[in-house]
């Protein structure tokens, strides 16, 4: 390979990617876009440095400004969530979960979580599936935990409390993992946390998806409802770079979690991301309430509009959604794979997703029956309910009317011209450039 050609190819690919996203509708529920300040900080010198350990107990020199920034990041996170302790070192949501497994369980212990088919995340998954097939979920494969499932009720699109309580009695878990990747509604944290406490189990709420909504006080606050610990990714509904964090009010558990992170799981904890997280947290503190309100308003508006355009939107009887997510059942429209690919040609970026009833009707991961849509990024770009109605019309044109996706792409690009700036930030600026 010609090295200089490769070098140019990487740069031109990035340019093309930015141009593409600048004329698209990015609607992957786990993604968002960061402010220019967050992106600037990500390329700072912090990204060249090491600061192993805890502020004040570093095992490296040269960290005095790094310490100051990391302290600020922790302080901001503690203030946002009104908690006593925060560890901002996990380099992702998965690592945050792993730090909780490491701190609060032993290999062989039972952990209970939602199965992936019902909104659980691979980081809560078992080593092997029911037929002995390798799955490789973090809880089972990395920490050696025995994963048992929380019961889910398809009707209410939520945890089935009674059945879960019975399973908890049977399996006596050491840890309950709440939260999830498909999460339309607040979960029954209070009931489950009470039961967990009575049997000496710890409760972690994985807020990877909803951390920004919780920060903005528009979603359940798990620690107030009885969860012991909350882990999260900082980049889904939160304003941050790709990173993770853990918060708790429990000092003993926190001491263990700190040690699990270092020296357990991390050497370098990506100091540029910590700095970017500090900025994102300041943005959250200032604009989080307004943003989270707008996100949920948009999700509801999009769900309603899609329903009115003739789509099967999950949760119709429940008001569709209380989060940033909207779920479509596209089984009759050719399935998730086909719909995802058609939408992508129209520059609408979403991901296909398993619905809770997919396995029963013979669908699988590769071609599930659902699409999971998220409005976090469109909201950050300043879109509101009117644009959501327009977006729903694009979905209809592509998936129901059978209009050529490339034609719809032109309309998408036209709409995007009015929304090219990242809002809810101290410095607003262009979204997709570097
Ligand atoms: C996205 C997600 C994670 C993983 O987060 P990363 O930051 O990608 O490692 C963990 N748990 C849940 C529920 C998620 O949705």
Short mmCIF file of C-alpha atoms and ligand atoms in Angstrom, two decimals:
data_model
loop_
_atom_site.label_atom_id
_atom_site.label_comp_id
_atom_site.label_asym_id
_atom_site.label_seq_id
_atom_site.Cartn_x
_atom_site.Cartn_y
_atom_site.Cartn_z
CA UNK A 1 0.00 0.00 0.00
CA UNK A 2 1.21 3.50 -0.80
CA UNK A 3 1.42 5.07 2.66
CA UNK A 4 0.74 8.57 1.47
CA UNK A 5 -2.24 7.41 -0.51
CA UNK A 6 -3.59 5.60 2.56
CA UNK A 7 -3.09 8.73 4.63
CA UNK A 8 -5.05 10.80 2.13
CA UNK A 9 -7.73 8.18 1.87
CA UNK A 10 -8.40 8.27 5.60
CA UNK A 11 -8.73 12.04 5.58
CA UNK A 12 -10.94 12.11 2.52
CA UNK A 13 -13.14 9.35 3.96
CA UNK A 14 -13.66 11.43 7.08
CA UNK A 15 -14.54 14.42 4.95
CA UNK A 16 -17.06 12.39 2.99
CA UNK A 17 -18.49 10.98 6.21
CA UNK A 18 -18.97 14.47 7.60
CA UNK A 19 -20.63 15.66 4.41
CA UNK A 20 -22.92 12.64 4.45
CA UNK A 21 -23.97 13.15 8.07
CA UNK A 22 -24.43 16.85 7.44
CA UNK A 23 -27.19 16.03 4.96
CA UNK A 24 -28.69 13.06 6.83
CA UNK A 25 -31.02 12.34 9.70
CA UNK A 26 -28.87 10.52 12.29
CA UNK A 27 -31.44 8.65 14.36
CA UNK A 28 -29.51 5.86 16.06
CA UNK A 29 -30.81 5.95 19.62
CA UNK A 30 -27.40 5.32 21.21
CA UNK A 31 -25.74 8.19 19.37
CA UNK A 32 -25.59 11.95 19.68
CA UNK A 33 -23.38 14.77 18.51
CA UNK A 34 -21.11 16.86 20.73
CA UNK A 35 -20.57 20.60 20.88
CA UNK A 36 -17.55 22.17 19.16
CA UNK A 37 -15.98 22.73 22.60
CA UNK A 38 -16.23 19.04 23.49
CA UNK A 39 -14.70 18.09 20.14
CA UNK A 40 -11.89 20.60 20.53
CA UNK A 41 -10.98 19.26 23.95
CA UNK A 42 -10.92 15.71 22.58
CA UNK A 43 -7.90 16.60 20.46
CA UNK A 44 -6.04 18.34 23.30
CA UNK A 45 -2.70 17.23 24.76
CA UNK A 46 -4.56 15.42 27.56
CA UNK A 47 -4.96 12.62 25.04
CA UNK A 48 -1.19 12.04 25.10
CA UNK A 49 -0.87 11.72 28.87
CA UNK A 50 -1.18 9.16 31.65
CA UNK A 51 -2.65 9.79 35.08
CA UNK A 52 -3.18 6.35 36.58
CA UNK A 53 -4.95 6.27 39.89
CA UNK A 54 -7.14 8.78 41.69
CA UNK A 55 -6.76 12.55 41.92
CA UNK A 56 -4.24 13.19 44.71
CA UNK A 57 -2.96 9.61 44.53
CA UNK A 58 -1.52 9.51 41.03
CA UNK A 59 1.30 7.23 40.09
CA UNK A 60 2.50 9.62 37.34
CA UNK A 61 3.98 13.10 37.31
CA UNK A 62 2.78 16.03 35.21
CA UNK A 63 -0.86 15.73 36.16
CA UNK A 64 -1.61 18.98 38.00
CA UNK A 65 -4.00 20.37 35.37
CA UNK A 66 -5.35 16.95 34.58
CA UNK A 67 -6.20 16.57 38.28
CA UNK A 68 -7.96 19.91 38.28
CA UNK A 69 -10.09 18.96 35.26
CA UNK A 70 -10.88 15.46 36.52
CA UNK A 71 -11.94 16.91 39.88
CA UNK A 72 -14.21 19.32 38.06
CA UNK A 73 -15.70 16.48 36.02
CA UNK A 74 -16.47 14.50 39.20
CA UNK A 75 -17.86 17.54 40.97
CA UNK A 76 -20.15 18.40 38.05
CA UNK A 77 -21.43 14.83 37.78
CA UNK A 78 -22.08 14.74 41.54
CA UNK A 79 -23.98 18.01 41.32
CA UNK A 80 -26.05 16.96 38.29
CA UNK A 81 -27.18 13.71 39.90
CA UNK A 82 -27.09 14.96 43.49
CA UNK A 83 -24.92 12.08 44.65
CA UNK A 84 -21.99 11.73 47.00
CA UNK A 85 -19.61 9.77 44.79
CA UNK A 86 -18.71 9.70 41.11
CA UNK A 87 -15.98 7.85 39.23
CA UNK A 88 -15.49 9.31 35.76
CA UNK A 89 -12.70 6.96 34.71
CA UNK A 90 -14.52 4.06 33.01
CA UNK A 91 -13.74 4.49 29.33
CA UNK A 92 -17.19 3.28 28.26
CA UNK A 93 -20.53 2.11 29.54
CA UNK A 94 -19.44 -1.51 29.29
CA UNK A 95 -16.35 -0.83 31.40
CA UNK A 96 -18.55 1.00 33.95
CA UNK A 97 -20.71 -2.14 34.20
CA UNK A 98 -17.65 -4.32 34.45
CA UNK A 99 -16.36 -2.20 37.34
CA UNK A 100 -19.62 -2.87 39.18
CA UNK A 101 -19.40 -6.61 38.48
CA UNK A 102 -15.81 -6.63 39.67
CA UNK A 103 -16.60 -4.66 42.82
CA UNK A 104 -19.86 -6.28 43.89
CA UNK A 105 -19.76 -9.89 42.70
CA UNK A 106 -17.57 -12.97 42.59
CA UNK A 107 -17.31 -15.28 39.58
CA UNK A 108 -20.13 -17.82 39.75
CA UNK A 109 -22.56 -15.42 41.46
CA UNK A 110 -26.00 -14.93 39.99
CA UNK A 111 -26.73 -11.61 38.33
CA UNK A 112 -30.19 -10.86 36.99
CA UNK A 113 -30.81 -8.65 33.95
CA UNK A 114 -33.15 -8.33 31.01
CA UNK A 115 -32.35 -10.60 28.08
CA UNK A 116 -31.07 -8.82 24.98
CA UNK A 117 -34.26 -9.76 23.15
CA UNK A 118 -36.23 -7.66 25.66
CA UNK A 119 -34.02 -4.61 25.90
CA UNK A 120 -31.04 -5.91 27.86
CA UNK A 121 -27.52 -5.06 26.71
CA UNK A 122 -24.77 -7.44 25.69
CA UNK A 123 -22.74 -6.23 28.69
CA UNK A 124 -25.38 -7.87 30.94
CA UNK A 125 -25.39 -11.04 28.88
CA UNK A 126 -24.37 -14.63 29.69
CA UNK A 127 -21.46 -16.66 28.39
CA UNK A 128 -23.78 -19.11 26.67
CA UNK A 129 -27.37 -19.19 25.50
CA UNK A 130 -30.10 -21.65 26.44
CA UNK A 131 -28.89 -24.15 23.81
CA UNK A 132 -25.29 -23.92 24.98
CA UNK A 133 -24.27 -21.69 22.08
CA UNK A 134 -21.53 -19.13 22.69
CA UNK A 135 -22.91 -15.64 23.27
CA UNK A 136 -20.00 -13.95 25.03
CA UNK A 137 -21.91 -11.34 27.03
CA UNK A 138 -19.69 -9.35 29.38
CA UNK A 139 -21.30 -10.52 32.64
CA UNK A 140 -20.89 -14.19 31.77
CA UNK A 141 -17.83 -14.25 29.55
CA UNK A 142 -15.67 -11.69 31.36
CA UNK A 143 -16.74 -11.88 35.01
CA UNK A 144 -17.95 -15.49 34.97
CA UNK A 145 -21.38 -14.54 36.32
CA UNK A 146 -24.37 -16.82 36.09
CA UNK A 147 -26.91 -14.66 34.26
CA UNK A 148 -30.59 -15.24 35.02
CA UNK A 149 -33.28 -13.19 33.39
CA UNK A 150 -35.58 -10.52 34.68
CA UNK A 151 -39.13 -11.16 33.43
CA UNK A 152 -40.58 -8.80 30.86
CA UNK A 153 -44.18 -8.05 30.00
CA UNK A 154 -44.67 -7.35 26.29
CA UNK A 155 -48.02 -5.61 26.86
CA UNK A 156 -46.67 -2.90 29.14
CA UNK A 157 -43.22 -2.95 27.48
CA UNK A 158 -41.74 -3.09 30.96
CA UNK A 159 -40.40 -5.40 33.64
CA UNK A 160 -42.96 -7.87 35.00
CA UNK A 161 -42.57 -7.23 38.73
CA UNK A 162 -44.42 -10.27 40.09
CA UNK A 163 -42.69 -12.79 37.88
CA UNK A 164 -39.34 -11.13 38.50
CA UNK A 165 -39.84 -11.25 42.28
CA UNK A 166 -40.57 -14.97 42.03
CA UNK A 167 -37.44 -15.52 39.97
CA UNK A 168 -35.40 -13.52 42.46
CA UNK A 169 -36.66 -15.77 45.27
CA UNK A 170 -35.62 -18.79 43.22
CA UNK A 171 -32.20 -17.60 42.00
CA UNK A 172 -31.09 -15.42 44.95
CA UNK A 173 -29.05 -12.95 42.82
CA UNK A 174 -26.10 -11.02 44.20
CA UNK A 175 -26.76 -8.20 41.77
CA UNK A 176 -29.71 -6.88 39.83
CA UNK A 177 -28.96 -4.98 36.63
CA UNK A 178 -31.80 -2.65 35.70
CA UNK A 179 -32.00 -0.18 32.79
CA UNK A 180 -31.49 -1.28 29.21
CA UNK A 181 -30.87 -0.52 25.57
CA UNK A 182 -34.48 -0.53 24.54
CA UNK A 183 -36.20 1.56 27.16
CA UNK A 184 -39.41 3.41 26.43
CA UNK A 185 -40.69 3.79 29.99
CA UNK A 186 -39.34 4.18 33.53
CA UNK A 187 -38.84 0.83 35.23
CA UNK A 188 -40.21 -0.37 38.60
CA UNK A 189 -36.95 0.32 40.41
CA UNK A 190 -38.54 0.90 43.80
CA UNK A 191 -40.33 -2.46 44.07
CA UNK A 192 -37.37 -4.45 42.83
CA UNK A 193 -34.82 -2.56 44.95
CA UNK A 194 -36.84 -3.26 48.09
CA UNK A 195 -36.93 -6.98 47.31
CA UNK A 196 -33.24 -6.99 46.41
CA UNK A 197 -32.33 -5.32 49.68
CA UNK A 198 -34.31 -7.89 51.67
CA UNK A 199 -32.19 -10.66 50.16
CA UNK A 200 -28.88 -8.82 50.35
CA UNK A 201 -28.57 -8.17 46.61
CA UNK A 202 -27.16 -4.96 45.18
CA UNK A 203 -29.00 -3.02 42.48
CA UNK A 204 -27.30 -1.26 39.61
CA UNK A 205 -29.28 0.83 37.15
CA UNK A 206 -27.57 0.95 33.78
CA UNK A 207 -28.56 4.41 32.50
CA UNK A 208 -26.43 4.26 29.34
CA UNK A 209 -29.39 5.40 27.26
CA UNK A 210 -31.22 7.71 29.62
CA UNK A 211 -28.42 9.42 31.57
CA UNK A 212 -29.10 12.75 29.88
CA UNK A 213 -32.83 12.51 30.52
CA UNK A 214 -32.15 11.75 34.18
CA UNK A 215 -29.71 14.66 34.33
CA UNK A 216 -32.44 16.87 32.87
CA UNK A 217 -34.93 15.57 35.46
CA UNK A 218 -37.27 14.14 32.85
CA UNK A 219 -36.82 10.47 33.69
CA UNK A 220 -36.82 8.35 36.82
CA UNK A 221 -33.94 9.03 39.22
CA UNK A 222 -32.83 5.47 40.02
CA UNK A 223 -30.73 6.27 43.09
CA UNK A 224 -33.66 8.12 44.66
CA UNK A 225 -35.84 5.10 43.95
CA UNK A 226 -33.56 2.65 45.73
CA UNK A 227 -30.85 1.59 43.29
CA UNK A 228 -27.42 1.40 44.96
CA UNK A 229 -25.35 2.32 41.94
CA UNK A 230 -25.91 3.86 38.52
CA UNK A 231 -23.61 3.25 35.58
CA UNK A 232 -23.84 5.09 32.29
CA UNK A 233 -22.36 5.93 28.93
CA UNK A 234 -21.80 9.65 28.56
CA UNK A 235 -22.71 10.02 24.90
CA UNK A 236 -26.24 8.78 24.22
CA UNK A 237 -28.62 11.31 25.73
CA UNK A 238 -25.82 12.92 27.76
CA UNK A 239 -23.74 15.56 25.93
CA UNK A 240 -20.40 13.86 26.28
CA UNK A 241 -17.71 12.13 24.29
CA UNK A 242 -17.74 8.34 24.15
CA UNK A 243 -16.90 7.46 27.74
CA UNK A 244 -18.49 6.04 30.91
CA UNK A 245 -19.12 6.84 34.56
CA UNK A 246 -20.37 5.33 37.83
CA UNK A 247 -22.22 7.13 40.61
CA UNK A 248 -23.47 6.06 44.04
CA UNK A 249 -24.23 7.31 47.54
CA UNK A 250 -22.80 4.15 49.13
CA UNK A 251 -19.28 4.77 50.38
CA UNK A 252 -18.32 1.13 50.89
CA UNK A 253 -19.47 0.11 47.44
CA UNK A 254 -17.73 3.14 45.98
CA UNK A 255 -14.40 2.19 47.54
CA UNK A 256 -14.65 -1.18 45.84
CA UNK A 257 -15.71 0.34 42.52
CA UNK A 258 -12.75 2.75 42.62
CA UNK A 259 -10.36 -0.15 43.11
CA UNK A 260 -12.11 -2.18 40.44
CA UNK A 261 -11.45 0.65 37.98
CA UNK A 262 -7.85 1.09 39.06
CA UNK A 263 -5.81 -1.04 39.34
CA UNK A 264 -8.45 -3.52 38.16
CA UNK A 265 -9.73 -2.53 34.75
CA UNK A 266 -7.91 0.59 33.66
CA UNK A 267 -4.45 1.87 33.28
CA UNK A 268 -4.99 4.95 31.12
CA UNK A 269 -8.49 6.28 31.47
CA UNK A 270 -8.47 8.56 28.38
CA UNK A 271 -7.87 11.98 29.88
CA UNK A 272 -8.98 13.87 26.79
CA UNK A 273 -12.36 12.18 27.17
CA UNK A 274 -12.46 13.08 30.87
CA UNK A 275 -11.86 16.74 29.95
CA UNK A 276 -14.51 16.55 27.25
CA UNK A 277 -16.86 14.97 29.77
CA UNK A 278 -16.25 17.89 32.15
CA UNK A 279 -17.35 20.32 29.43
CA UNK A 280 -20.33 18.14 28.52
CA UNK A 281 -21.35 17.97 32.17
CA UNK A 282 -21.21 21.76 32.44
CA UNK A 283 -23.42 21.95 29.33
CA UNK A 284 -25.79 19.44 30.90
CA UNK A 285 -25.97 21.45 34.11
CA UNK A 286 -26.81 24.58 32.14
CA UNK A 287 -29.02 23.23 29.35
CA UNK A 288 -29.94 19.68 30.42
CA UNK A 289 -33.45 20.37 31.65
CA UNK A 290 -34.43 22.27 28.54
CA UNK A 291 -32.82 19.66 26.30
CA UNK A 292 -34.33 16.61 28.01
CA UNK A 293 -37.78 18.21 27.83
CA UNK A 294 -37.33 18.85 24.12
CA UNK A 295 -36.07 15.29 23.50
CA UNK A 296 -39.10 13.68 25.11
CA UNK A 297 -41.48 16.08 23.40
CA UNK A 298 -39.90 15.20 20.06
CA UNK A 299 -39.99 11.45 20.70
CA UNK A 300 -43.69 11.65 21.51
CA UNK A 301 -44.36 13.86 18.47
CA UNK A 302 -42.46 11.50 16.18
CA UNK A 303 -44.26 8.44 17.54
CA UNK A 304 -47.66 10.10 17.13
CA UNK A 305 -46.83 11.30 13.61
CA UNK A 306 -45.56 7.88 12.52
CA UNK A 307 -48.70 6.32 13.91
CA UNK A 308 -50.79 8.82 11.96
CA UNK A 309 -48.82 8.00 8.80
CA UNK A 310 -49.87 4.36 9.15
CA UNK A 311 -46.94 2.76 10.99
CA UNK A 312 -47.27 0.23 13.78
CA UNK A 313 -45.66 2.12 16.63
CA UNK A 314 -45.01 0.06 19.75
CA UNK A 315 -46.73 1.18 22.94
CA UNK A 316 -49.75 2.86 21.38
CA UNK A 317 -51.94 2.33 24.44
CA UNK A 318 -49.19 3.62 26.71
CA UNK A 319 -48.54 6.94 24.99
CA UNK A 320 -45.77 5.37 22.84
CA UNK A 321 -42.75 6.58 24.82
CA UNK A 322 -41.45 8.46 27.84
CA UNK A 323 -37.83 8.42 26.63
CA UNK A 324 -35.83 9.46 23.56
CA UNK A 325 -36.74 6.23 21.77
CA UNK A 326 -39.52 5.22 19.41
CA UNK A 327 -40.01 1.58 18.39
CA UNK A 328 -41.57 0.56 15.10
CA UNK A 329 -42.86 -2.90 14.28
CA UNK A 330 -41.99 -3.27 10.60
CA UNK A 331 -42.63 -7.00 10.30
CA UNK A 332 -45.28 -6.40 7.63
CA UNK A 333 -43.11 -3.89 5.78
CA UNK A 334 -40.49 -6.48 4.95
CA UNK A 335 -38.68 -6.55 8.28
CA UNK A 336 -35.99 -4.55 10.01
CA UNK A 337 -33.13 -5.36 7.67
CA UNK A 338 -34.95 -4.24 4.53
CA UNK A 339 -36.32 -1.10 6.16
CA UNK A 340 -32.95 -0.11 7.63
CA UNK A 341 -31.26 -0.42 4.25
CA UNK A 342 -33.98 1.50 2.39
CA UNK A 343 -33.88 4.31 4.94
CA UNK A 344 -30.11 4.45 4.74
CA UNK A 345 -30.37 5.09 1.00
CA UNK A 346 -32.64 8.00 1.89
CA UNK A 347 -29.93 9.22 4.29
CA UNK A 348 -32.02 8.33 7.32
CA UNK A 349 -29.76 6.42 9.68
CA UNK A 350 -31.54 4.07 12.10
CA UNK A 351 -30.90 0.58 13.40
CA UNK A 352 -32.95 -2.55 13.15
CA UNK A 353 -33.80 -4.04 16.49
CA UNK A 354 -35.34 -7.13 18.01
CA UNK A 355 -38.81 -6.63 19.42
CA UNK A 356 -39.81 -8.65 22.48
CA UNK A 357 -42.12 -10.87 20.39
CA UNK A 358 -39.69 -11.39 17.49
CA UNK A 359 -38.24 -14.76 18.50
CA UNK A 360 -41.73 -16.19 18.93
CA UNK A 361 -42.66 -15.18 15.40
CA UNK A 362 -39.48 -16.64 13.93
CA UNK A 363 -37.44 -13.49 13.49
CA UNK A 364 -33.80 -13.25 14.54
CA UNK A 365 -31.00 -10.77 15.24
CA UNK A 366 -30.04 -10.62 11.59
CA UNK A 367 -33.49 -9.69 10.40
CA UNK A 368 -35.54 -8.57 13.38
CA UNK A 369 -39.03 -7.12 13.14
CA UNK A 370 -38.30 -3.74 14.64
CA UNK A 371 -36.63 -0.43 14.09
CA UNK A 372 -35.39 1.56 17.07
CA UNK A 373 -35.42 5.29 16.44
CA UNK A 374 -33.85 7.96 18.61
CA UNK A 375 -34.36 11.71 18.53
CA UNK A 376 -31.47 12.84 20.76
CA UNK A 377 -29.28 14.02 17.92
CA UNK A 378 -32.02 15.70 15.87
CA UNK A 379 -33.05 17.52 19.03
CA UNK A 380 -29.49 18.65 19.69
CA UNK A 381 -29.54 20.10 16.17
CA UNK A 382 -32.54 22.19 17.13
CA UNK A 383 -35.40 20.22 15.56
CA UNK A 384 -38.84 20.34 17.15
CA UNK A 385 -42.26 18.70 16.77
CA UNK A 386 -42.88 20.24 13.32
CA UNK A 387 -39.73 18.65 11.96
CA UNK A 388 -40.72 15.36 13.60
CA UNK A 389 -43.92 15.42 11.54
CA UNK A 390 -41.83 15.99 8.42
CA UNK A 391 -39.46 13.17 9.38
CA UNK A 392 -42.45 10.83 9.78
CA UNK A 393 -43.56 11.76 6.25
CA UNK A 394 -40.10 10.76 4.94
CA UNK A 395 -40.48 7.36 6.61
CA UNK A 396 -43.85 6.90 4.95
CA UNK A 397 -42.52 7.88 1.53
CA UNK A 398 -39.68 5.36 1.76
CA UNK A 399 -41.29 2.45 3.57
CA UNK A 400 -45.00 2.64 2.73
CA UNK A 401 -45.34 4.63 -0.50
CA UNK A 402 -42.34 2.97 -2.09
CA UNK A 403 -40.87 6.24 -3.29
CA UNK A 404 -37.31 6.00 -4.55
CA UNK A 405 -35.08 6.49 -1.46
CA UNK A 406 -32.62 8.61 -3.45
CA UNK A 407 -35.47 11.05 -4.15
CA UNK A 408 -36.34 11.26 -0.47
CA UNK A 409 -32.65 11.82 0.30
CA UNK A 410 -32.90 15.13 -1.53
CA UNK A 411 -35.79 16.24 0.66
CA UNK A 412 -33.89 15.09 3.75
CA UNK A 413 -30.91 17.15 2.71
CA UNK A 414 -33.16 20.17 2.15
CA UNK A 415 -34.63 19.84 5.66
CA UNK A 416 -31.18 19.47 7.20
CA UNK A 417 -30.01 22.76 5.70
CA UNK A 418 -31.95 24.59 8.40
CA UNK A 419 -30.44 22.47 11.20
CA UNK A 420 -26.68 22.37 10.96
CA UNK A 421 -25.73 23.79 14.33
CA UNK A 422 -25.28 22.05 17.67
CA UNK A 423 -27.55 23.77 20.21
CA UNK A 424 -27.73 23.57 24.00
CA UNK A 425 -24.09 24.62 24.32
CA UNK A 426 -22.11 27.63 25.53
CA UNK A 427 -20.69 27.94 22.02
CA UNK A 428 -23.02 26.74 19.31
CA UNK A 429 -21.34 25.61 16.14
CA UNK A 430 -21.31 23.32 13.12
CA UNK A 431 -22.10 19.72 13.90
CA UNK A 432 -20.12 17.57 11.53
CA UNK A 433 -16.66 18.90 10.92
CA UNK A 434 -13.29 18.79 12.61
C1 LIG B 1 -24.92 1.38 25.05
C2 LIG B 1 -25.09 0.59 26.27
C3 LIG B 1 -24.00 0.18 27.02
C4 LIG B 1 -22.60 0.27 26.50
O1 LIG B 1 -22.08 1.47 26.48
P1 LIG B 1 -20.70 1.76 25.72
O2 LIG B 1 -20.44 3.13 26.20
O3 LIG B 1 -20.97 1.61 24.28
O4 LIG B 1 -19.69 0.78 26.22
C5 LIG B 1 -24.22 -0.43 28.24
N1 LIG B 1 -25.45 -0.66 28.67
C6 LIG B 1 -26.54 -0.30 27.96
C7 LIG B 1 -27.89 -0.57 28.53
C8 LIG B 1 -26.39 0.31 26.73
O5 LIG B 1 -27.47 0.61 26.01
#
